Tab-separated table of C-alpha atoms in Angstrom:
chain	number	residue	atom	x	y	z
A	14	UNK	CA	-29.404	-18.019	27.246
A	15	UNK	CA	-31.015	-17.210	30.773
A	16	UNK	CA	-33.806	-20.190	31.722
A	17	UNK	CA	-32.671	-23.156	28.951
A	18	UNK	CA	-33.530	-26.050	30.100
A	19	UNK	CA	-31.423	-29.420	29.493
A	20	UNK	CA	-33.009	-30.381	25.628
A	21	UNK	CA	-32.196	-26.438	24.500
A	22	UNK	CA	-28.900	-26.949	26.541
A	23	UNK	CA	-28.009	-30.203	24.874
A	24	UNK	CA	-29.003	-28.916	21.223
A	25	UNK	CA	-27.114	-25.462	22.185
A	26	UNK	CA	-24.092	-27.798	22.560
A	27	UNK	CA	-24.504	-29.662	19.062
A	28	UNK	CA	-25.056	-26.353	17.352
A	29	UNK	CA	-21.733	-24.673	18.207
A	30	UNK	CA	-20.106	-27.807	17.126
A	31	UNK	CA	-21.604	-27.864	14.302
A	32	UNK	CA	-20.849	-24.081	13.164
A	33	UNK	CA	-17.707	-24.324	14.073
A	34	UNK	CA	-17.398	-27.151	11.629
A	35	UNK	CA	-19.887	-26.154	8.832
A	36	UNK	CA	-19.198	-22.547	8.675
A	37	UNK	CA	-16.111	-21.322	11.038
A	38	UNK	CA	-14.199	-24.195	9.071
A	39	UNK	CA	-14.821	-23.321	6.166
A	40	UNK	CA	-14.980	-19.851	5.952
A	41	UNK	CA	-11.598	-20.103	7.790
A	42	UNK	CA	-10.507	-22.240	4.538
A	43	UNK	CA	-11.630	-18.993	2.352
A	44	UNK	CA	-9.696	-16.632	4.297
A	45	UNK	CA	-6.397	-18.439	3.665
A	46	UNK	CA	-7.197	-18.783	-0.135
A	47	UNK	CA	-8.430	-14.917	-0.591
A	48	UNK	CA	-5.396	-13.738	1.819
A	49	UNK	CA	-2.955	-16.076	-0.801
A	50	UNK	CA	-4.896	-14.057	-3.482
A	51	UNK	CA	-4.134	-10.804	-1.776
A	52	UNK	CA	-0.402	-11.598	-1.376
A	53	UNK	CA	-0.115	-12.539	-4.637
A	54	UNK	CA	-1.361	-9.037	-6.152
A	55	UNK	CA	0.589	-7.325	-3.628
A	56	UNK	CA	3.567	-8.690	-5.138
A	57	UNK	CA	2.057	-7.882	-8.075
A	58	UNK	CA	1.969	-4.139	-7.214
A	59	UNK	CA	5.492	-4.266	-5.931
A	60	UNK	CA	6.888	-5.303	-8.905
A	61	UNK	CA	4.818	-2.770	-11.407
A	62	UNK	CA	6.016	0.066	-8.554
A	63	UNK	CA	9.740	-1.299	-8.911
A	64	UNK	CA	9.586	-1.207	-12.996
A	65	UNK	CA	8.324	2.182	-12.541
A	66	UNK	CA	10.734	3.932	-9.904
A	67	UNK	CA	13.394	2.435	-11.514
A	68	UNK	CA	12.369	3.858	-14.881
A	69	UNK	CA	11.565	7.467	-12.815
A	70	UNK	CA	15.926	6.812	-11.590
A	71	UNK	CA	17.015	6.710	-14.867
A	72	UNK	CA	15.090	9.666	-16.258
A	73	UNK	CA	16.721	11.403	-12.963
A	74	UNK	CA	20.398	9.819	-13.171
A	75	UNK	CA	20.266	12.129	-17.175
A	76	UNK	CA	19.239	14.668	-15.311
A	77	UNK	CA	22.110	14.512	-12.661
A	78	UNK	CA	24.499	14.571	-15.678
A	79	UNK	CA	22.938	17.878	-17.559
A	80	UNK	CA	24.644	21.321	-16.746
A	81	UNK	CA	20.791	22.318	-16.401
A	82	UNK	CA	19.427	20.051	-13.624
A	83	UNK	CA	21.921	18.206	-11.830
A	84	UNK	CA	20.149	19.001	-8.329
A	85	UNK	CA	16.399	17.972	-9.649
A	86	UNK	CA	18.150	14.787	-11.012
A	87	UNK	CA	19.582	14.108	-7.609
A	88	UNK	CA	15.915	14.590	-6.218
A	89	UNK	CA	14.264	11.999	-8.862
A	90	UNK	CA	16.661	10.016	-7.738
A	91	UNK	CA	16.496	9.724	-3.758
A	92	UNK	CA	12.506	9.917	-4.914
A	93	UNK	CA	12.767	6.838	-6.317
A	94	UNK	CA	14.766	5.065	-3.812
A	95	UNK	CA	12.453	6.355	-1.350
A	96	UNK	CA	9.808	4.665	-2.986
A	97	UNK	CA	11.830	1.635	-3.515
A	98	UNK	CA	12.951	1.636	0.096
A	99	UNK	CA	8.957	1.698	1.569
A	100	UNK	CA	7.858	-1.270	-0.773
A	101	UNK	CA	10.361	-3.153	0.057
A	102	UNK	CA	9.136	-2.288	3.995
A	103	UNK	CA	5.734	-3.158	2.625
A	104	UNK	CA	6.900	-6.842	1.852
A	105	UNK	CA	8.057	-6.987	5.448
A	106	UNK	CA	4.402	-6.693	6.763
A	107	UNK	CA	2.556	-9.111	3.867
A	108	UNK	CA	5.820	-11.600	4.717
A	109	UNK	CA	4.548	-11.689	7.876
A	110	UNK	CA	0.993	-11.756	7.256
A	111	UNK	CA	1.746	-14.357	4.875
A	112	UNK	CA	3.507	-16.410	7.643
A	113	UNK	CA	1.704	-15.693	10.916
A	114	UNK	CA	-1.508	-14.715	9.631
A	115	UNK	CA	-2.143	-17.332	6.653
A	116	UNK	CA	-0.046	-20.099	7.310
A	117	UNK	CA	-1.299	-20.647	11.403
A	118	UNK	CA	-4.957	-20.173	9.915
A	119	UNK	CA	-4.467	-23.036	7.217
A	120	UNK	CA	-2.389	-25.388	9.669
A	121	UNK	CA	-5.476	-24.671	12.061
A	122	UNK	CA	-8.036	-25.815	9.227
A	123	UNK	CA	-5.836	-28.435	8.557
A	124	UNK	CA	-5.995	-29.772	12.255
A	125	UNK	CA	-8.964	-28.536	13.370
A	126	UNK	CA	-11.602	-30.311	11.667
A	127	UNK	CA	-11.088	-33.414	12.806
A	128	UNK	CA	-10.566	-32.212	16.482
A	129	UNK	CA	-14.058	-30.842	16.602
A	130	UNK	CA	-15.730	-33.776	14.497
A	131	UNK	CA	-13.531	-35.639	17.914
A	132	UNK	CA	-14.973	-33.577	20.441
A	133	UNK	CA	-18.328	-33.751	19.301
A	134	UNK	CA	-18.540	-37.372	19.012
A	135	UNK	CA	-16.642	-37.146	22.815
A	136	UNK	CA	-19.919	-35.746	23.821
A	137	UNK	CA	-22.260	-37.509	22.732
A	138	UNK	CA	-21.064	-40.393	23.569
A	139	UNK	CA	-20.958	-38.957	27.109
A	140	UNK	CA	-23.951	-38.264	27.116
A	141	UNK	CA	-25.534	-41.219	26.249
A	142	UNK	CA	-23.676	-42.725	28.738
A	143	UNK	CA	-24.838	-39.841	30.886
A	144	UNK	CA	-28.689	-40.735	30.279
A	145	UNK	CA	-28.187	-44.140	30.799
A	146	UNK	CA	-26.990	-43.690	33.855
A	147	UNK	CA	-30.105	-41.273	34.774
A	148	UNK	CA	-32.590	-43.719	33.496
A	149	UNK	CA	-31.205	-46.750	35.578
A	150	UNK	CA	-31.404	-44.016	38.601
A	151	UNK	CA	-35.005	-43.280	38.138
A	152	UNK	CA	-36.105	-46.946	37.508
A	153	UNK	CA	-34.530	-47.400	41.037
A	154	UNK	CA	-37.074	-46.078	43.623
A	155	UNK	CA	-34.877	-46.199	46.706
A	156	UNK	CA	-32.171	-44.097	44.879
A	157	UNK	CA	-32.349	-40.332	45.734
A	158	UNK	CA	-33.618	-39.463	42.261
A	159	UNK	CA	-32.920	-35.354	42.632
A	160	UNK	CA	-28.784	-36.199	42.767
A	161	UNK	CA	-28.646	-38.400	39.874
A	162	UNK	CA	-30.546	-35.694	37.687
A	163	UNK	CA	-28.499	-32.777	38.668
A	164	UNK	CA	-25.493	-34.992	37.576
A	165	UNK	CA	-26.915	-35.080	34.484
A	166	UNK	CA	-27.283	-31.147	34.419
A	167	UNK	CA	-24.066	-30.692	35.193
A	168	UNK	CA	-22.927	-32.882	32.652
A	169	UNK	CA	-24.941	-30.785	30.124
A	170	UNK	CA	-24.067	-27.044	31.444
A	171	UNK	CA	-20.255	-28.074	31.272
A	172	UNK	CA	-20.150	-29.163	28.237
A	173	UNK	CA	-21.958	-26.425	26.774
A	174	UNK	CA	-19.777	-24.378	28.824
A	175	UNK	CA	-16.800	-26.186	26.920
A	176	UNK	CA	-18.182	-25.940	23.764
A	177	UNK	CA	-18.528	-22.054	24.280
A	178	UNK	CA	-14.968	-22.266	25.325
A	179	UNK	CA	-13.851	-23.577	21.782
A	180	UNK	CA	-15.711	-21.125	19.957
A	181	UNK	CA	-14.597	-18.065	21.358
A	182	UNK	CA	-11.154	-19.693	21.429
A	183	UNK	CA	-11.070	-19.844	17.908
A	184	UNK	CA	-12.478	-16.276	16.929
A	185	UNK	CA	-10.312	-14.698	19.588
A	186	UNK	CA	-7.397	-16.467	17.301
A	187	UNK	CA	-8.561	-14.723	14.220
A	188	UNK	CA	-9.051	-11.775	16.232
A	189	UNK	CA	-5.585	-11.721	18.111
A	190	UNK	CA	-3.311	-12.403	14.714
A	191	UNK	CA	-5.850	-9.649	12.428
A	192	UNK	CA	-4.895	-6.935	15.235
A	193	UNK	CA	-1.368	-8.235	14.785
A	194	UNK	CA	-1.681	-7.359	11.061
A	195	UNK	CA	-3.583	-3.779	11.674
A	196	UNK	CA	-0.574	-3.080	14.369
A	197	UNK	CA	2.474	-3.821	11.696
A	198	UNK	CA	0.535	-1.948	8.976
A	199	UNK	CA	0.232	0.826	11.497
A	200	UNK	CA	3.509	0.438	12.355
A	201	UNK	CA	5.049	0.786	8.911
A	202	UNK	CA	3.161	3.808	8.618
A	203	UNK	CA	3.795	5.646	11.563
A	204	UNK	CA	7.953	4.782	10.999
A	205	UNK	CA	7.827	6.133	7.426
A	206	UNK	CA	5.375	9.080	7.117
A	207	UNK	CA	7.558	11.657	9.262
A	208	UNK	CA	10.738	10.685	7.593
A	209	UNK	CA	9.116	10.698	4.296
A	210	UNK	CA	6.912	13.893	5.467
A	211	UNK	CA	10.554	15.587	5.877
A	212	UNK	CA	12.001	14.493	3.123
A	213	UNK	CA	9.450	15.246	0.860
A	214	UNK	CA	9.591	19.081	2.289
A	215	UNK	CA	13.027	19.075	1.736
A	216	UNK	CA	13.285	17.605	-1.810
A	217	UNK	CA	10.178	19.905	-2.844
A	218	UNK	CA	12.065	22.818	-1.146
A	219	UNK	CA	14.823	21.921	-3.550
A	220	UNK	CA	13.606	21.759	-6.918
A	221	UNK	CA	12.077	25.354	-5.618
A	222	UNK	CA	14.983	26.327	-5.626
A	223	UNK	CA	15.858	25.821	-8.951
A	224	UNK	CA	13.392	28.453	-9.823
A	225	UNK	CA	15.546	31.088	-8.558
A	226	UNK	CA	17.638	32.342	-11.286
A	227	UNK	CA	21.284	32.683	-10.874
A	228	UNK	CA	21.171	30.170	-7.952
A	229	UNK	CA	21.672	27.093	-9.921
A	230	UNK	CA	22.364	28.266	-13.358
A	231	UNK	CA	26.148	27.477	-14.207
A	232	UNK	CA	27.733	30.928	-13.481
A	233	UNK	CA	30.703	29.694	-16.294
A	234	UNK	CA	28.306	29.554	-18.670
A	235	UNK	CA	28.389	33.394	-19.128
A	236	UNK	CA	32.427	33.238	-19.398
A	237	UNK	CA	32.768	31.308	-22.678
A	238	UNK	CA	35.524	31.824	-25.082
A	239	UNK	CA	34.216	32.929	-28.560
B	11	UNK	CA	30.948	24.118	-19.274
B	12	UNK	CA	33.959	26.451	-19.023
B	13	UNK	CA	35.782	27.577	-21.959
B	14	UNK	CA	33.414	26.473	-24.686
B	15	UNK	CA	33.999	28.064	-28.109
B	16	UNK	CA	31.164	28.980	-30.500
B	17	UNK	CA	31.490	24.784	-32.340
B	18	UNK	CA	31.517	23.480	-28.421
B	19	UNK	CA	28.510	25.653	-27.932
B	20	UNK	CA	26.843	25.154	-30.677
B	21	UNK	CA	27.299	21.472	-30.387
B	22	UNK	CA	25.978	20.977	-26.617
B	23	UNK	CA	22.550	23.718	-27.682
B	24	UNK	CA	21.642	20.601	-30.637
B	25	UNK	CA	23.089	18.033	-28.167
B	26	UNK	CA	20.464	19.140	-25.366
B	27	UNK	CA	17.695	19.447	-27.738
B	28	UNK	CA	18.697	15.965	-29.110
B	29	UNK	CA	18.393	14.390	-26.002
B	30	UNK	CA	15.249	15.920	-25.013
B	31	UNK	CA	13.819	14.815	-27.997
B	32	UNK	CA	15.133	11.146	-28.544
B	33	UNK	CA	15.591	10.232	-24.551
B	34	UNK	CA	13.537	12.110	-22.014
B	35	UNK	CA	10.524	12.041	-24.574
B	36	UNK	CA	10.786	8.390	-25.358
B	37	UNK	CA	11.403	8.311	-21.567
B	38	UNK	CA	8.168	9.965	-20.189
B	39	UNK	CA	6.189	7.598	-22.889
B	40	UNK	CA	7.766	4.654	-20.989
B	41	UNK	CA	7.022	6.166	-17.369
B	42	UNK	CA	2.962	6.969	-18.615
B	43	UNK	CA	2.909	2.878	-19.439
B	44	UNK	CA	4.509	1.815	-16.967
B	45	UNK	CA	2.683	3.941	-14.094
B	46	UNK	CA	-0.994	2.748	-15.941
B	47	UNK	CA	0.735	-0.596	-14.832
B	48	UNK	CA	1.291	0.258	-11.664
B	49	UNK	CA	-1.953	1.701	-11.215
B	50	UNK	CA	-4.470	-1.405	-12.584
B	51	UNK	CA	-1.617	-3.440	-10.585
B	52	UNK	CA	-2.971	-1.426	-6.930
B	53	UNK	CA	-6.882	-1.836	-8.304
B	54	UNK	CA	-6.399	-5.455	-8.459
B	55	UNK	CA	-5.183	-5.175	-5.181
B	56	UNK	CA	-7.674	-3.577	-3.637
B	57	UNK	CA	-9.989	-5.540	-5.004
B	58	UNK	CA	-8.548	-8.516	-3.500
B	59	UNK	CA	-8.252	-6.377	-0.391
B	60	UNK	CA	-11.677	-6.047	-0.174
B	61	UNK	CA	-12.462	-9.271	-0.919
B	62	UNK	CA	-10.520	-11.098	1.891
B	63	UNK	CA	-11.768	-8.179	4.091
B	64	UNK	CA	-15.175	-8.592	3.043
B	65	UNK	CA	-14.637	-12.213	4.302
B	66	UNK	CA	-13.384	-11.485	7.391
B	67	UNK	CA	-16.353	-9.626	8.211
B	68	UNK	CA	-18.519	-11.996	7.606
B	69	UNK	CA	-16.802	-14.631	10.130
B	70	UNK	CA	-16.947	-11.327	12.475
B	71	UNK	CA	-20.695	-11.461	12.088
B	72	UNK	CA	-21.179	-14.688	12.502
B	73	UNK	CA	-18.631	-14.324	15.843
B	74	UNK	CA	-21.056	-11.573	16.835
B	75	UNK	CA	-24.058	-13.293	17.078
B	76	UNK	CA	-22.591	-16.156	19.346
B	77	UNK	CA	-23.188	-16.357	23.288
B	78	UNK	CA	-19.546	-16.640	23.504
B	79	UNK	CA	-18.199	-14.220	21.428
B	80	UNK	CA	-19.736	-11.212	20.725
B	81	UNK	CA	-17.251	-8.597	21.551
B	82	UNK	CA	-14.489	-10.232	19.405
B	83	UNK	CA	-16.915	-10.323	16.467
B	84	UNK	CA	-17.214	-6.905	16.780
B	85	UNK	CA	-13.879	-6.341	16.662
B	86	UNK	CA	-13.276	-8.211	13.522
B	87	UNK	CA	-16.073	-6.011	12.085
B	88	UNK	CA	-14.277	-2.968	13.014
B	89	UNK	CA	-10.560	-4.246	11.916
B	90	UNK	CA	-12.607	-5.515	8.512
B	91	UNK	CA	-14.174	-1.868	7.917
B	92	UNK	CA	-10.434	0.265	8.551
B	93	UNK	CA	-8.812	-1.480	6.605
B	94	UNK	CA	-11.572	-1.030	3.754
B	95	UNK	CA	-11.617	2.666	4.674
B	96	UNK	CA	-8.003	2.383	4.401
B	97	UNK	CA	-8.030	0.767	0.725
B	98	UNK	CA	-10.465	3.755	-0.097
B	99	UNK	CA	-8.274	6.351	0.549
B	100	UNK	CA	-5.065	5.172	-1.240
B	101	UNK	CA	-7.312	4.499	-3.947
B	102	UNK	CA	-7.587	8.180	-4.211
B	103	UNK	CA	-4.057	8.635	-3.875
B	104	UNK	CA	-3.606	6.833	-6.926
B	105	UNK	CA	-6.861	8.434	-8.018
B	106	UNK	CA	-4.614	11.390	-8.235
B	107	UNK	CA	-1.586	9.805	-9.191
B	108	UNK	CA	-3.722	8.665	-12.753
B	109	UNK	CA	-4.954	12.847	-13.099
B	110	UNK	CA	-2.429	14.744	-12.194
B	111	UNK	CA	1.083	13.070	-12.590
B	112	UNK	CA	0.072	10.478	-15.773
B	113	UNK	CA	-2.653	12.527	-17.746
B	114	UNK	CA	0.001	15.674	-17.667
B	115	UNK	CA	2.745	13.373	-18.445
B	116	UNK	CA	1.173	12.050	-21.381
B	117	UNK	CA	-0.487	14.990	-22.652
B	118	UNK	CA	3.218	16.399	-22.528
B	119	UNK	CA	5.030	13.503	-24.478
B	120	UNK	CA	2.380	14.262	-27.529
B	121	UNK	CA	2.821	18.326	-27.707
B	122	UNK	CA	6.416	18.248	-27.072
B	123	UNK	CA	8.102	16.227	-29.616
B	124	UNK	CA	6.300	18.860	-32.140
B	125	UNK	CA	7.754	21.760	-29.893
B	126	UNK	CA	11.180	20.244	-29.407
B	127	UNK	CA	11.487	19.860	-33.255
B	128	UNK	CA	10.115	23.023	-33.915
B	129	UNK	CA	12.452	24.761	-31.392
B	130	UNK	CA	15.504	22.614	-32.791
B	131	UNK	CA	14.885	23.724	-36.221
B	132	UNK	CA	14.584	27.443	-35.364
B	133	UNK	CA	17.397	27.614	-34.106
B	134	UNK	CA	19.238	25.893	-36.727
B	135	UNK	CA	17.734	28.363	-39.574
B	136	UNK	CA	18.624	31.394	-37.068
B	137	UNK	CA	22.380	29.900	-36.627
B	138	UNK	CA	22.410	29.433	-40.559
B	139	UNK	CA	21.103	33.068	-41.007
B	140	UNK	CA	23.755	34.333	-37.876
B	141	UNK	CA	26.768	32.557	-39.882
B	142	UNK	CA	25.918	33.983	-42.983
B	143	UNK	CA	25.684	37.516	-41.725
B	144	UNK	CA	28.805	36.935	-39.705
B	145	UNK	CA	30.592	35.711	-43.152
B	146	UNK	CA	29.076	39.108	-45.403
B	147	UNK	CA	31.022	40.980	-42.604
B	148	UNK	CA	34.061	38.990	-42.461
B	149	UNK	CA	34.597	39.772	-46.256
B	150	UNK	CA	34.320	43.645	-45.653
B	151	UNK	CA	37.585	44.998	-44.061
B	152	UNK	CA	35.746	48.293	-43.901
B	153	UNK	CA	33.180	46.913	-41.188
B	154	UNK	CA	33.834	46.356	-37.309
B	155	UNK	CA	34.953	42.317	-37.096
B	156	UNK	CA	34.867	42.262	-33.358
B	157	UNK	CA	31.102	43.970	-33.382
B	158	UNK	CA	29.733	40.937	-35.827
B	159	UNK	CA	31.389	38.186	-34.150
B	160	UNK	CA	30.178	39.239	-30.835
B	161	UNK	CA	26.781	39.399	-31.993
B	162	UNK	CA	27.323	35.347	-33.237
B	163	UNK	CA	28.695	34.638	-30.111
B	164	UNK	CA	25.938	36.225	-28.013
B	165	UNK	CA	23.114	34.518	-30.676
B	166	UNK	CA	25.041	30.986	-29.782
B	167	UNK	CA	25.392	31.614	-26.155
B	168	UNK	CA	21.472	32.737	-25.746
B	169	UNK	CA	20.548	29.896	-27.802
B	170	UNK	CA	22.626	27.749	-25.519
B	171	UNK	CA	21.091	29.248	-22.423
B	172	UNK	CA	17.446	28.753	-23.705
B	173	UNK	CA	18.060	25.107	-24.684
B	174	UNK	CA	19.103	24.700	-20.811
B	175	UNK	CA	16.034	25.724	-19.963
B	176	UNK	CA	14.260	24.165	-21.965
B	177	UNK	CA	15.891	21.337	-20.059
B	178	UNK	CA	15.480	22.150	-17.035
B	179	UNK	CA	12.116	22.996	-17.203
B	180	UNK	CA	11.050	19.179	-18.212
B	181	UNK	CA	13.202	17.917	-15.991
B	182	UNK	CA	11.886	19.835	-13.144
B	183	UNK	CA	8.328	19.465	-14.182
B	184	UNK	CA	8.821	15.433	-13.726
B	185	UNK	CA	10.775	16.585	-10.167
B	186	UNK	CA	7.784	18.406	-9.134
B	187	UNK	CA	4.722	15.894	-10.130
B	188	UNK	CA	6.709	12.939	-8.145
B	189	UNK	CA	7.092	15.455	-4.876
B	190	UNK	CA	3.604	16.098	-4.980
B	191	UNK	CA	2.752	12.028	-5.244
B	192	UNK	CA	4.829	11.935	-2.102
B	193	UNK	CA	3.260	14.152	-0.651
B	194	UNK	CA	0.119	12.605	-1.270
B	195	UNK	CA	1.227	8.988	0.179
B	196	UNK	CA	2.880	10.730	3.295
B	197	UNK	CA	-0.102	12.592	3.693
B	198	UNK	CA	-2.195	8.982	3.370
B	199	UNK	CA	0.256	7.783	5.953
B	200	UNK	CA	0.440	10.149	8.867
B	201	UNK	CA	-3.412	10.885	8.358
B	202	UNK	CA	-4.319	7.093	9.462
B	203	UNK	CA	-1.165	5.606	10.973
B	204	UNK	CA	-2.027	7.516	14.541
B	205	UNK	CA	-5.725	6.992	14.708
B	206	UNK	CA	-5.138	3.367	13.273
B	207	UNK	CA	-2.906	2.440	16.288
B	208	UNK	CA	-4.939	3.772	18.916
B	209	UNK	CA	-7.732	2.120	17.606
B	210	UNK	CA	-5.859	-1.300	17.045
B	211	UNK	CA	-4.427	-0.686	20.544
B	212	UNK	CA	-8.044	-0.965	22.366
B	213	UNK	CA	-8.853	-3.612	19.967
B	214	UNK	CA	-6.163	-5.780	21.212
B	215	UNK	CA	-7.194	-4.549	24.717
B	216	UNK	CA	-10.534	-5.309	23.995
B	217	UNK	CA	-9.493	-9.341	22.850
B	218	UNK	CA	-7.633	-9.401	25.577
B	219	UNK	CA	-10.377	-8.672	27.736
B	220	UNK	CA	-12.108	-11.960	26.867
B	221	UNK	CA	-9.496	-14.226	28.432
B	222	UNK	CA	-10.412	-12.656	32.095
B	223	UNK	CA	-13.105	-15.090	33.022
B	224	UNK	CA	-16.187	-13.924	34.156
B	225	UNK	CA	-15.837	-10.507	32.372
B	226	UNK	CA	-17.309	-11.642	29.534
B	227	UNK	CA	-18.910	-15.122	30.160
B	228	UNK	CA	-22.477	-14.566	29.911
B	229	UNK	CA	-23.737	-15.069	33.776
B	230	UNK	CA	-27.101	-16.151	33.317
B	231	UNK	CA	-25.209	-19.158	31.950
B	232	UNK	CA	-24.989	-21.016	35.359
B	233	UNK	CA	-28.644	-20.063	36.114
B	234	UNK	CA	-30.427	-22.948	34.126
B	235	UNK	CA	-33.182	-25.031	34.539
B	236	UNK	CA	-32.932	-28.442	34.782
């Protein structure tokens, strides 16, 4: 960067534009139809988990109504709707990945193409006004030629400086909302692993139990009438 | 459960064994389908996963070798890689979701129809064998009637007691493999949720960094040459 004179500056300039347009663009474009892919098999995944903790409740509502294993049966059970409970919280976080993340990047690729293609023909019309105006300068002897030419430069420099400005403005974007997504995944996790950590303990601790003899087994069972 | 004679007894002992056989069997083949569902449903979405994050990389690469943006390319890398490493790990989650809860599960439903049947039809020839010996000493005055009938009663009442569990066995088999699953995801969770959100947290600091001016803004930038 250090040492660039005004031609590197100038073509510096054209070349952001012109990644931002041929590649950020576009691979922005890509991002919105792979993240649409991504939802859609998450919502795939939901509904195969659904089918099968709902089957898994069933198996463990019989069991709730056997003299042998009411208490695993009630286990099965809050299993299931545990699972149930954390997809659902799962649809939370691609809901709003779908709307904060996806849908601001595709209104952006909407918008943005023609805002750049704008600002790029901005500058260079600029700046052949620019060199115009440094040519008629230096065909004029009794102008102070050293002014008009740093004009010029700073013409160049700020524009590069304002095409710098736009790129980084549009990675931090993609930056900011994926660190938004990594903080609600994180989020979801953190809220249901202890609970579920607990729970789990408990439910395992419970269906233990049932191991023991005499604990669960129906003590009327010995006390039948022949 | 209280109060059952030897018909209500005898009734429940084929009654358990019937629904073990024609419901949790047929059940268990249902929950074996529909978890290989659930499981090519989650490697589709990894795969997806991987693809948009795969993506996102990419535009973090391209971010990285910009003047402007280096450090929020990087960050993008590093967002792109957790949340591959992520996708990794609950793949082996459900790696061990496929062995250990479905393989079992199915290798169960195929050896235990044979054993149910097998166990249901014992009985039944023992129970025919019990009557008749219980009828040869009803018709002898000489013999003990209480003695016999006690003997039918305790044959009925074991029988009863085995079919329970028999029961509870499967049920708490099923209990057991699905606290162990959870175990496994809560185990995924609290594993990555804390290190995730610290590192999301200096990623966000780290974005944030780049709208201080001057902190990042490469200096040599306003040393040109004209």
């Amino acid at each position: 960067m250090s040492g660039m004179n005004s031609d590197q500056l100038h073509r510096s300039t054209l070349g952001i534009y012109s990644s931002l347009i041929n590649e950020f663009n576009p691979g922005l474009q890509k991002l919105v139809s792979l993240g649409n892919s991504y939802i859609q098999a998450f919502k795939a995944l939901a509904a195969t988990s659904d089918a099968y903790f709902s089957a898994l409740s069933k198996v463990g509502e019989r069991a709730f109504h056997t003299a042998s294993s009411r208490s695993i049966g009630d286990v099965l059970i809050r299993v299931s709707e545990s699972q149930r409970r954390l997809v659902l919280e799962l649809e939370g976080v691609f809901r709003s990945f779908s709307l904060e993340v996806l849908d601001s990047m595709e209104k952006n690729v909407r918008l943005d193409r023609d805002y750049l293609l704008g600002s790029r023909e901005t500058y260079e019309v600029q700046l052949r006004s620019q060199a115009a105006a440094l040519e008629r300068l230096r065909r004029r002897p009794s102008q102070a030629y050293p002014q008009g030419g740093s004009e010029y430069v700073d013409f160049l420099r700020e524009s590069h400086n304002q095409a710098l400005q736009e790129e980084e403005r549009r990675y931090r974007f993609l930056a900011e909302k994926h660190c938004g997504l990594i903080e609600s995944f994180t989020k979801f996790m953190n809220k249901n692993g202890v609970t579920l950590q607990q729970q789990a303990a408990a439910w395992t601790e419970e269906v233990d139990a049932t191991r023991r003899p005499e604990a669960h087994r129906p003590a009327t069972l010995d006390n039948i009438v022949s």
